Tab-separated table of C-alpha atoms in Angstrom:
chain	number	residue	atom	x	y	z
A	1	MET	CA	-32.610	18.874	9.872
A	2	THR	CA	-30.825	21.953	10.758
A	3	GLU	CA	-27.020	22.210	10.149
A	4	GLU	CA	-26.353	21.836	13.977
A	5	GLN	CA	-28.333	18.757	14.089
A	6	ALA	CA	-26.595	17.195	10.956
A	7	LEU	CA	-23.090	17.784	12.320
A	8	LEU	CA	-20.683	14.964	12.729
A	9	SER	CA	-18.270	15.621	15.490
A	10	PRO	CA	-14.683	14.705	14.517
A	11	LYS	CA	-14.230	14.003	18.183
A	12	VAL	CA	-16.731	11.201	18.174
A	13	VAL	CA	-15.098	9.830	15.102
A	14	VAL	CA	-11.618	9.787	16.515
A	15	GLN	CA	-12.833	8.408	19.499
A	16	ASP	CA	-14.536	5.486	17.594
A	17	LEU	CA	-11.284	4.864	15.909
A	18	LYS	CA	-9.293	4.717	19.089
A	19	GLU	CA	-11.753	2.280	20.755
A	20	ASN	CA	-11.585	0.110	17.558
A	21	GLY	CA	-7.837	-0.116	18.206
A	22	VAL	CA	-6.720	1.913	15.118
A	23	THR	CA	-3.121	2.415	14.816
A	24	HIS	CA	-2.385	4.272	11.641
A	25	VAL	CA	-4.509	6.424	9.288
A	26	VAL	CA	-3.532	6.164	5.862
A	27	TRP	CA	-4.953	9.117	4.001
A	28	LEU	CA	-5.032	11.759	1.199
A	29	PRO	CA	-6.167	15.193	1.785
A	30	ASP	CA	-9.865	15.440	1.163
A	31	SER	CA	-12.198	18.411	0.934
A	32	GLU	CA	-15.038	16.431	2.826
A	33	THR	CA	-12.938	15.063	5.820
A	34	ASN	CA	-10.259	17.768	6.415
A	35	PHE	CA	-12.020	18.400	9.634
A	36	LEU	CA	-11.429	14.953	10.628
A	37	TYR	CA	-7.637	15.233	9.719
A	38	LEU	CA	-7.103	18.266	11.774
A	39	LEU	CA	-7.999	16.270	14.741
A	40	MET	CA	-6.318	13.148	13.918
A	41	LYS	CA	-3.046	15.062	13.630
A	42	GLU	CA	-3.287	16.167	17.097
A	43	GLU	CA	-4.079	12.468	18.413
A	44	PRO	CA	-0.922	10.844	19.817
A	45	LYS	CA	-2.394	7.476	19.424
A	46	LEU	CA	-2.943	7.701	15.705
A	47	ASP	CA	-0.152	7.877	13.298
A	48	LEU	CA	-0.966	9.482	10.010
A	49	VAL	CA	0.629	8.093	6.857
A	50	PRO	CA	0.028	10.310	3.989
A	51	VAL	CA	0.217	8.828	0.543
A	52	GLY	CA	0.579	10.445	-2.923
A	53	ARG	CA	-2.647	8.938	-4.719
A	54	GLU	CA	-5.437	6.672	-3.193
A	55	GLY	CA	-4.664	3.490	-4.665
A	56	ASN	CA	-1.393	3.595	-2.735
A	57	ALA	CA	-3.480	3.727	0.342
A	58	PHE	CA	-4.653	0.069	-0.067
A	59	SER	CA	-1.216	-1.138	-0.565
A	60	THR	CA	0.254	0.688	2.217
A	61	ALA	CA	-2.606	-0.519	4.562
A	62	ALA	CA	-1.983	-4.133	3.358
A	63	GLY	CA	1.595	-3.807	4.415
A	64	LEU	CA	0.647	-2.364	7.792
A	65	SER	CA	-1.949	-4.896	8.370
A	66	VAL	CA	0.394	-7.846	7.358
A	67	GLY	CA	2.952	-6.177	9.714
A	68	GLY	CA	0.541	-6.431	12.760
A	69	ALA	CA	-0.810	-3.047	12.851
A	70	LYS	CA	-4.441	-1.956	12.433
A	71	PRO	CA	-4.816	0.993	9.651
A	72	VAL	CA	-7.973	2.645	8.581
A	73	ILE	CA	-8.091	4.442	5.216
A	74	LEU	CA	-9.189	8.049	4.890
A	75	ILE	CA	-9.878	9.145	1.330
A	76	GLN	CA	-12.635	10.851	-0.893
A	77	ASN	CA	-15.150	8.974	-3.053
A	78	THR	CA	-13.158	10.161	-6.238
A	79	GLY	CA	-10.129	8.480	-4.827
A	80	MET	CA	-11.927	5.516	-3.936
A	81	MET	CA	-12.927	5.035	-7.733
A	82	GLU	CA	-9.336	5.574	-8.609
A	83	SER	CA	-8.368	2.826	-6.323
A	84	GLY	CA	-10.299	-0.039	-8.078
A	85	ASP	CA	-7.448	-2.389	-9.008
A	86	SER	CA	-5.611	-1.643	-5.544
A	87	LEU	CA	-8.957	-2.610	-3.639
A	88	ARG	CA	-9.019	-5.753	-5.738
A	89	GLY	CA	-5.521	-6.579	-5.470
A	90	TRP	CA	-4.643	-5.632	-1.892
A	91	GLY	CA	-8.068	-5.330	0.103
A	92	LEU	CA	-9.958	-8.231	-1.269
A	93	ALA	CA	-7.314	-10.669	-2.842
A	94	LEU	CA	-5.324	-10.577	0.531
A	95	ASN	CA	-8.282	-10.588	2.819
A	96	ILE	CA	-7.495	-7.362	4.525
A	97	PRO	CA	-9.926	-6.530	7.362
A	98	VAL	CA	-9.622	-2.507	6.840
A	99	VAL	CA	-12.271	0.157	7.085
A	100	ILE	CA	-12.338	2.722	4.586
A	101	MET	CA	-13.740	6.130	5.412
A	102	ILE	CA	-14.749	7.909	2.430
A	103	GLY	CA	-15.718	11.420	2.062
A	104	TYR	CA	-18.983	11.344	0.237
A	105	ARG	CA	-18.541	14.455	-2.041
A	106	GLY	CA	-21.627	15.621	-3.760
A	107	TRP	CA	-23.901	13.764	-1.131
A	108	THR	CA	-27.193	15.458	-0.173
A	109	ARG	CA	-30.075	14.552	2.031
A	110	HIS	CA	-32.590	15.137	-0.831
A	111	GLY	CA	-30.712	12.713	-2.878
A	112	LYS	CA	-30.345	14.984	-6.029
A	113	THR	CA	-26.791	15.674	-7.202
A	114	GLN	CA	-25.051	16.366	-10.415
A	115	ASP	CA	-21.647	15.371	-8.745
A	116	THR	CA	-20.539	12.153	-10.668
A	117	ALA	CA	-18.413	11.455	-7.668
A	118	ALA	CA	-21.725	10.947	-5.621
A	119	ILE	CA	-23.534	9.255	-8.538
A	120	TYR	CA	-21.095	6.579	-9.075
A	121	ILE	CA	-19.511	5.826	-5.604
A	122	GLU	CA	-22.276	3.324	-4.055
A	123	PRO	CA	-22.700	1.419	-7.738
A	124	PHE	CA	-18.882	1.223	-7.454
A	125	LEU	CA	-18.923	-0.276	-3.836
A	126	ASN	CA	-21.610	-2.637	-4.927
A	127	ALA	CA	-19.696	-3.675	-7.770
A	128	PHE	CA	-16.998	-4.885	-5.667
A	129	GLY	CA	-19.170	-6.254	-3.144
A	130	ILE	CA	-18.174	-3.902	-0.482
A	131	LYS	CA	-20.501	-3.419	2.303
A	132	TYR	CA	-20.884	0.202	3.417
A	133	TYR	CA	-22.351	2.250	6.049
A	134	LEU	CA	-23.678	5.870	5.684
A	135	VAL	CA	-22.656	8.179	8.541
A	136	GLU	CA	-24.310	11.753	8.621
A	137	ASN	CA	-24.133	12.809	12.132
A	138	ASN	CA	-23.175	11.914	15.654
A	139	ASP	CA	-26.346	9.643	16.124
A	140	ASP	CA	-24.935	7.411	13.204
A	141	ALA	CA	-21.387	7.076	14.854
A	142	PRO	CA	-22.019	3.449	16.128
A	143	ARG	CA	-22.098	2.455	12.547
A	144	ILE	CA	-18.276	3.145	12.569
A	145	SER	CA	-17.753	0.376	14.929
A	146	TRP	CA	-20.322	-1.967	12.944
A	147	ALA	CA	-17.847	-1.231	10.129
A	148	PHE	CA	-14.885	-2.421	12.015
A	149	GLU	CA	-16.770	-5.594	13.457
A	150	GLU	CA	-17.853	-6.395	9.956
A	151	ALA	CA	-14.486	-6.167	8.601
A	152	GLU	CA	-12.834	-8.351	11.214
A	153	LYS	CA	-15.755	-10.896	10.988
A	154	THR	CA	-15.695	-11.142	7.232
A	155	LYS	CA	-11.825	-10.400	6.604
A	156	ARG	CA	-12.675	-7.934	4.004
A	157	PRO	CA	-12.582	-4.186	3.556
A	158	VAL	CA	-15.773	-2.396	4.841
A	159	ALA	CA	-16.379	1.319	3.859
A	160	VAL	CA	-18.095	4.133	5.942
A	161	LEU	CA	-19.423	6.910	3.726
A	162	ILE	CA	-19.202	10.304	5.498
A	163	GLY	CA	-22.170	12.084	4.124
A	164	ASP	CA	-21.668	15.580	5.632
A	165	GLU	CA	-23.706	18.296	3.867
A	166	TYR	CA	-21.900	20.924	5.983
A	167	HIS	CA	-18.268	20.461	5.165
A	168	GLY	CA	-16.245	20.669	1.880
A	169	PHE	CA	-17.641	20.609	-1.539
A	170	ASN	CA	-21.094	19.940	-0.151
A	171	ARG	CA	-21.458	23.096	1.381
B	1	MET	CA	30.625	-13.418	-14.228
B	2	MET	CA	28.975	-10.553	-16.207
B	3	GLY	CA	25.806	-10.703	-17.937
B	4	ASN	CA	25.156	-11.304	-21.754
B	5	SER	CA	25.124	-7.655	-22.584
B	6	GLU	CA	27.594	-5.158	-21.633
B	7	GLY	CA	26.839	-2.827	-18.758
B	8	PHE	CA	24.262	-5.292	-17.444
B	9	ILE	CA	24.654	-7.817	-14.553
B	10	SER	CA	23.616	-11.420	-14.912
B	11	ARG	CA	19.915	-11.477	-13.392
B	12	GLU	CA	20.539	-14.851	-11.691
B	13	LEU	CA	23.816	-13.427	-10.272
B	14	ALA	CA	22.194	-10.111	-9.048
B	15	VAL	CA	19.164	-12.024	-7.149
B	16	ARG	CA	21.619	-14.598	-5.627
B	17	THR	CA	24.037	-11.971	-4.373
B	18	LEU	CA	20.918	-9.962	-2.852
B	19	LEU	CA	19.568	-12.917	-1.070
B	20	GLN	CA	22.277	-15.375	-0.369
B	21	GLU	CA	23.270	-14.186	3.020
B	22	ARG	CA	19.814	-12.846	4.072
B	23	GLY	CA	19.016	-13.361	7.773
B	24	GLU	CA	15.773	-12.211	9.265
B	25	GLU	CA	15.074	-9.582	6.859
B	26	LEU	CA	11.425	-9.159	5.420
B	27	VAL	CA	11.516	-9.601	1.757
B	28	VAL	CA	8.519	-8.129	-0.140
B	29	ILE	CA	8.678	-9.193	-3.905
B	30	GLY	CA	6.798	-7.481	-6.665
B	31	LEU	CA	4.631	-9.429	-9.021
B	32	GLY	CA	6.104	-10.922	-12.087
B	33	SER	CA	9.578	-11.920	-13.006
B	34	PRO	CA	11.072	-10.975	-9.567
B	35	VAL	CA	8.685	-13.516	-7.914
B	36	TRP	CA	10.184	-16.206	-9.996
B	37	ASP	CA	13.698	-14.947	-9.438
B	38	CYS	CA	13.463	-14.770	-5.781
B	39	THR	CA	11.693	-17.971	-5.381
B	40	SER	CA	14.293	-19.845	-7.569
B	41	ALA	CA	17.043	-18.339	-5.449
B	42	GLY	CA	15.335	-19.979	-2.372
B	43	ASP	CA	11.804	-19.667	-0.806
B	44	HIS	CA	11.738	-18.413	2.764
B	45	PRO	CA	8.884	-17.928	5.164
B	46	LEU	CA	9.828	-14.278	5.567
B	47	SER	CA	9.400	-13.766	1.987
B	48	PHE	CA	6.185	-12.128	0.782
B	49	PRO	CA	5.777	-12.600	-2.970
B	50	LEU	CA	3.018	-10.338	-4.274
B	51	TRP	CA	0.229	-11.321	-6.603
B	52	GLY	CA	-1.682	-8.266	-6.096
B	53	ALA	CA	-2.204	-5.061	-8.099
B	54	MET	CA	0.918	-3.855	-10.074
B	55	GLY	CA	2.829	-0.813	-8.999
B	56	SER	CA	2.400	-1.285	-5.396
B	57	ALA	CA	5.148	-3.299	-3.884
B	58	ALA	CA	7.224	-0.455	-2.627
B	59	MET	CA	4.033	0.745	-0.707
B	60	VAL	CA	3.340	-2.615	0.789
B	61	GLY	CA	7.042	-2.484	1.842
B	62	LEU	CA	6.457	0.956	3.462
B	63	GLY	CA	3.495	-0.184	5.458
B	64	LEU	CA	5.523	-3.129	6.557
B	65	ALA	CA	8.371	-1.132	7.480
B	66	ILE	CA	6.184	1.207	9.578
B	67	ALA	CA	4.401	-1.631	11.194
B	68	GLN	CA	7.626	-3.424	12.010
B	69	PRO	CA	10.323	-0.665	12.565
B	70	ASP	CA	12.838	-2.875	14.182
B	71	ARG	CA	12.992	-5.253	11.140
B	72	ARG	CA	14.773	-4.629	7.860
B	73	VAL	CA	12.337	-4.606	5.025
B	74	ILE	CA	13.569	-5.122	1.656
B	75	VAL	CA	11.483	-4.645	-1.308
B	76	VAL	CA	12.748	-6.626	-4.609
B	77	THR	CA	10.639	-5.570	-7.743
B	78	GLY	CA	11.018	-4.910	-11.332
B	79	ASP	CA	11.480	-1.793	-13.348
B	80	GLY	CA	7.998	-2.100	-15.086
B	81	GLU	CA	6.318	-2.620	-11.600
B	82	MET	CA	8.235	0.436	-10.082
B	83	LEU	CA	7.430	2.582	-13.042
B	84	MET	CA	3.746	1.964	-12.415
B	85	GLY	CA	3.995	3.284	-8.865
B	86	LEU	CA	6.786	6.137	-8.974
B	87	GLY	CA	4.698	8.459	-6.744
B	88	SER	CA	5.448	5.814	-4.057
B	89	LEU	CA	9.195	7.073	-4.198
B	90	ALA	CA	7.792	10.558	-3.151
B	91	THR	CA	5.821	9.112	-0.262
B	92	ILE	CA	8.778	6.918	0.966
B	93	GLY	CA	11.195	9.861	0.580
B	94	ALA	CA	8.865	11.936	2.858
B	95	GLN	CA	8.340	9.336	5.365
B	96	LYS	CA	12.112	8.749	5.606
B	97	THR	CA	11.510	5.132	6.806
B	98	GLU	CA	15.150	3.988	7.996
B	99	ASN	CA	14.317	0.398	7.724
B	100	LEU	CA	13.127	0.150	4.254
B	101	ALA	CA	15.281	-0.588	1.132
B	102	ILE	CA	14.096	-0.916	-2.533
B	103	ALA	CA	16.185	-3.064	-5.037
B	104	VAL	CA	14.707	-2.915	-8.510
B	105	LEU	CA	15.827	-5.729	-11.014
B	106	ASP	CA	15.872	-3.201	-14.013
B	107	ASN	CA	16.027	-5.047	-17.339
B	108	GLU	CA	14.420	-2.231	-19.166
B	109	ARG	CA	11.649	-4.540	-20.365
B	110	TYR	CA	8.177	-5.937	-19.471
B	111	GLY	CA	9.056	-9.369	-18.828
B	112	GLU	CA	5.450	-10.949	-18.580
B	113	THR	CA	3.948	-9.188	-21.570
B	114	GLY	CA	6.564	-9.863	-24.491
B	115	MET	CA	9.743	-8.257	-23.265
B	116	GLN	CA	8.717	-4.642	-24.522
B	117	HIS	CA	10.903	-1.789	-23.590
B	118	THR	CA	10.062	0.066	-20.534
B	119	HIS	CA	10.871	3.730	-20.040
B	120	THR	CA	14.208	2.930	-18.533
B	121	ALA	CA	15.352	1.651	-21.835
B	122	HIS	CA	14.847	5.220	-23.058
B	123	GLY	CA	17.085	6.833	-20.517
B	124	VAL	CA	14.714	7.086	-17.242
B	125	ASN	CA	17.043	6.621	-14.331
B	126	LEU	CA	15.185	5.198	-11.434
B	127	ALA	CA	17.991	5.744	-8.929
B	128	GLU	CA	18.347	9.288	-9.652
B	129	MET	CA	14.409	9.676	-9.338
B	130	ALA	CA	14.694	8.146	-5.703
B	131	ALA	CA	17.483	10.389	-4.903
B	132	ALA	CA	15.503	13.380	-5.912
B	133	ALA	CA	12.709	12.076	-3.967
B	134	GLY	CA	14.627	12.147	-0.717
B	135	PHE	CA	16.071	8.583	-0.211
B	136	SER	CA	19.190	8.754	1.790
B	137	GLU	CA	21.335	6.520	-0.527
B	138	THR	CA	20.840	5.373	-4.048
B	139	ILE	CA	23.015	3.472	-6.673
B	140	GLN	CA	22.522	2.365	-10.153
B	141	ALA	CA	24.557	-1.003	-10.605
B	142	ARG	CA	25.798	-2.201	-13.916
B	143	ASP	CA	28.834	-4.440	-12.916
B	144	GLU	CA	29.778	-6.930	-10.056
B	145	GLU	CA	31.789	-4.519	-8.275
B	146	ALA	CA	28.809	-2.045	-7.953
B	147	LEU	CA	26.539	-4.960	-7.338
B	148	THR	CA	28.612	-5.781	-4.090
B	149	ARG	CA	28.077	-2.293	-3.034
B	150	ALA	CA	24.413	-2.212	-3.878
B	151	VAL	CA	23.757	-5.301	-1.870
B	152	GLN	CA	25.655	-3.914	1.234
B	153	MET	CA	23.518	-0.624	0.973
B	154	VAL	CA	20.424	-2.758	0.615
B	155	ARG	CA	20.994	-4.920	3.507
B	156	PHE	CA	22.607	-2.439	5.950
B	157	GLY	CA	22.396	1.225	4.781
B	158	LYS	CA	20.286	3.644	6.683
B	159	GLY	CA	17.015	3.925	4.799
B	160	PRO	CA	15.284	4.697	2.683
B	161	VAL	CA	17.696	3.285	0.321
B	162	PHE	CA	17.337	2.403	-3.351
B	163	ALA	CA	19.358	0.321	-5.690
B	164	ALA	CA	18.678	-0.204	-9.431
B	165	LEU	CA	20.404	-3.277	-10.547
B	166	LYS	CA	20.750	-3.125	-14.240
B	167	VAL	CA	20.290	-6.732	-15.317
B	168	ALA	CA	20.389	-8.582	-18.590
B	169	GLY	CA	17.133	-8.834	-20.313
B	170	ALA	CA	16.712	-12.567	-20.310
B	171	LYS	CA	13.460	-14.061	-19.355
B	172	SER	CA	13.406	-15.720	-15.879
B	173	SER	CA	12.921	-19.470	-15.240
B	174	LEU	CA	9.343	-20.067	-14.019
B	175	VAL	CA	9.885	-21.387	-10.314
B	176	LEU	CA	6.473	-20.462	-8.626
B	177	PRO	CA	5.555	-19.868	-4.947
B	178	PRO	CA	2.000	-20.629	-4.163
B	179	ARG	CA	-0.371	-18.622	-6.305
B	180	ASP	CA	-2.834	-17.857	-3.622
B	181	GLY	CA	-2.091	-14.396	-1.906
B	182	VAL	CA	-3.929	-15.438	1.421
B	183	VAL	CA	-1.756	-18.420	1.645
B	184	LEU	CA	1.409	-16.482	1.235
B	185	LYS	CA	0.091	-13.634	3.453
B	186	THR	CA	-0.752	-16.143	6.317
B	187	ARG	CA	2.544	-17.940	5.984
B	188	PHE	CA	4.354	-14.824	6.231
B	189	ARG	CA	2.424	-13.494	9.160
B	190	GLU	CA	2.952	-16.637	11.034
B	191	ALA	CA	6.535	-16.393	10.606
B	192	LEU	CA	6.650	-12.696	11.521
B	193	LEU	CA	4.138	-12.605	14.353
B	194	GLY	CA	3.508	-16.039	15.581
B	195	PRO	CA	0.941	-18.676	15.230
B	196	ASP	CA	-1.735	-16.578	17.462
B	197	ALA	CA	-1.594	-13.890	14.583
B	198	VAL	CA	-3.294	-16.321	12.091
B	199	LYS	CA	-5.864	-17.939	14.229
B	200	GLU	CA	-9.311	-17.192	12.858
């Protein structure tokens, strides 16, 4: 697959978020998904809520959800692992139907990586019983809506791994 | 009535004063002793006691305050819980959430683990940290007069506001709300958003 074929358009992702009724994006800057952030910042229908550490994204999203809003969390895989107890305490213990979009640092199509952020993220999600979808390019974009449907149906957090070889640390 | 130590307020008095005239404020309560304290002072469907991860009560309050900008949100938590989430002060200071107030019951102890000293027993001043983070008003209350001002600020001050209520180190009475977080969330959402919001 060429770089051009592999690209995930941020416009497609943002459109998916809007179609799924997302009101707030709780996020921490992330080398893998900065291209998404730049577009979200310009999108008037999405309010960005920046946090200081990723664990705080889960408690903030819980508060937003309890208050009637529909947040999505945008963080990196390193931050996902930092958030273990917050995922447990706020996402799982309160049945918060939130989608977590995770920049998959270290991900490669050939599967070989020395980046421990990539090595451990899927075992981490499996340990918590978090269902996840891999999104590499525009053809995979419908999986984002699947994640929202899954979250609403199960009342649990569901992850979308943004496996983009051509942005951030993966370049 | 002062507490049993000089420079500290009775814990029971502080919580009762904070909540006795509450109206439709949304009250988020950090896990541990503040949950027992606030439940003892009178359970309420618009109270949201937390059983989740420690160090996050202020951020739950922030999310709620953003989702409900026309409602007053008051976070009541302990000094140990607040110390575990100090970064949240910076986030709230940056957000400048006008309808959010944080009240910390600061007994300088970890109440649930054996009353060990927290950092506030060694000079860490949470109110000054909140001020440095950009909260619009802060106070550290050590007597009844300051408590009255603190409660006025928490209930009516333009947020984000922060009050550290220095309370006597006695353990709280164990008056427990339901221990199921989903039950408490559903009760709170129904009271806030109406019955349609909790239909499956």
